[in-house]
């Protein structure tokens, strides 16, 4: 399923917040992304309609298996691309910002090639 970059960012944010907090709510996402609560509410409604999240009766947001798969893929891309850019000498703040843009547009083929290259470099250094 192809979804918009903004939806990928929301899913990634939910994943990251769920690793830090026992419960994720819309206000947590709004605070993390510095977005208005109404904007986040609209986005959550859209993600629910695509069966990417569920919201329980307490307003806690959970990724569905398909939402988790997308979030994990984007987060892996973000993490690896950030690390690679830092390894190449890019300052961390710029690396994170650039990785955030790159993670949404890079092809699966290119990402897998980068991932294999980084893994082989790491093995050589061990």
CSV table of C-alpha atoms in Angstrom, one decimal, residues 12 39 41 44 54 61 67 74 91-92 94 103 105 109 111 125:
chain,number,residue,atom,x,y,z
A,12,UNK,CA,6.9,6.5,12.6
A,39,UNK,CA,-4.4,18.6,12.5
A,41,UNK,CA,-7.0,14.4,15.0
A,44,UNK,CA,-5.6,9.9,13.1
A,54,UNK,CA,-6.7,1.7,16.2
A,61,UNK,CA,-3.3,4.9,19.8
A,67,UNK,CA,0.7,0.3,10.4
A,74,UNK,CA,10.4,4.0,7.7
A,91,UNK,CA,26.8,16.8,11.3
A,92,UNK,CA,24.2,15.0,13.3
A,94,UNK,CA,21.7,17.9,9.2
A,103,UNK,CA,13.5,7.9,3.9
A,105,UNK,CA,11.6,8.7,-1.6
A,109,UNK,CA,16.3,-1.5,-4.3
A,111,UNK,CA,17.9,1.2,0.3
A,125,UNK,CA,35.7,-2.9,10.9
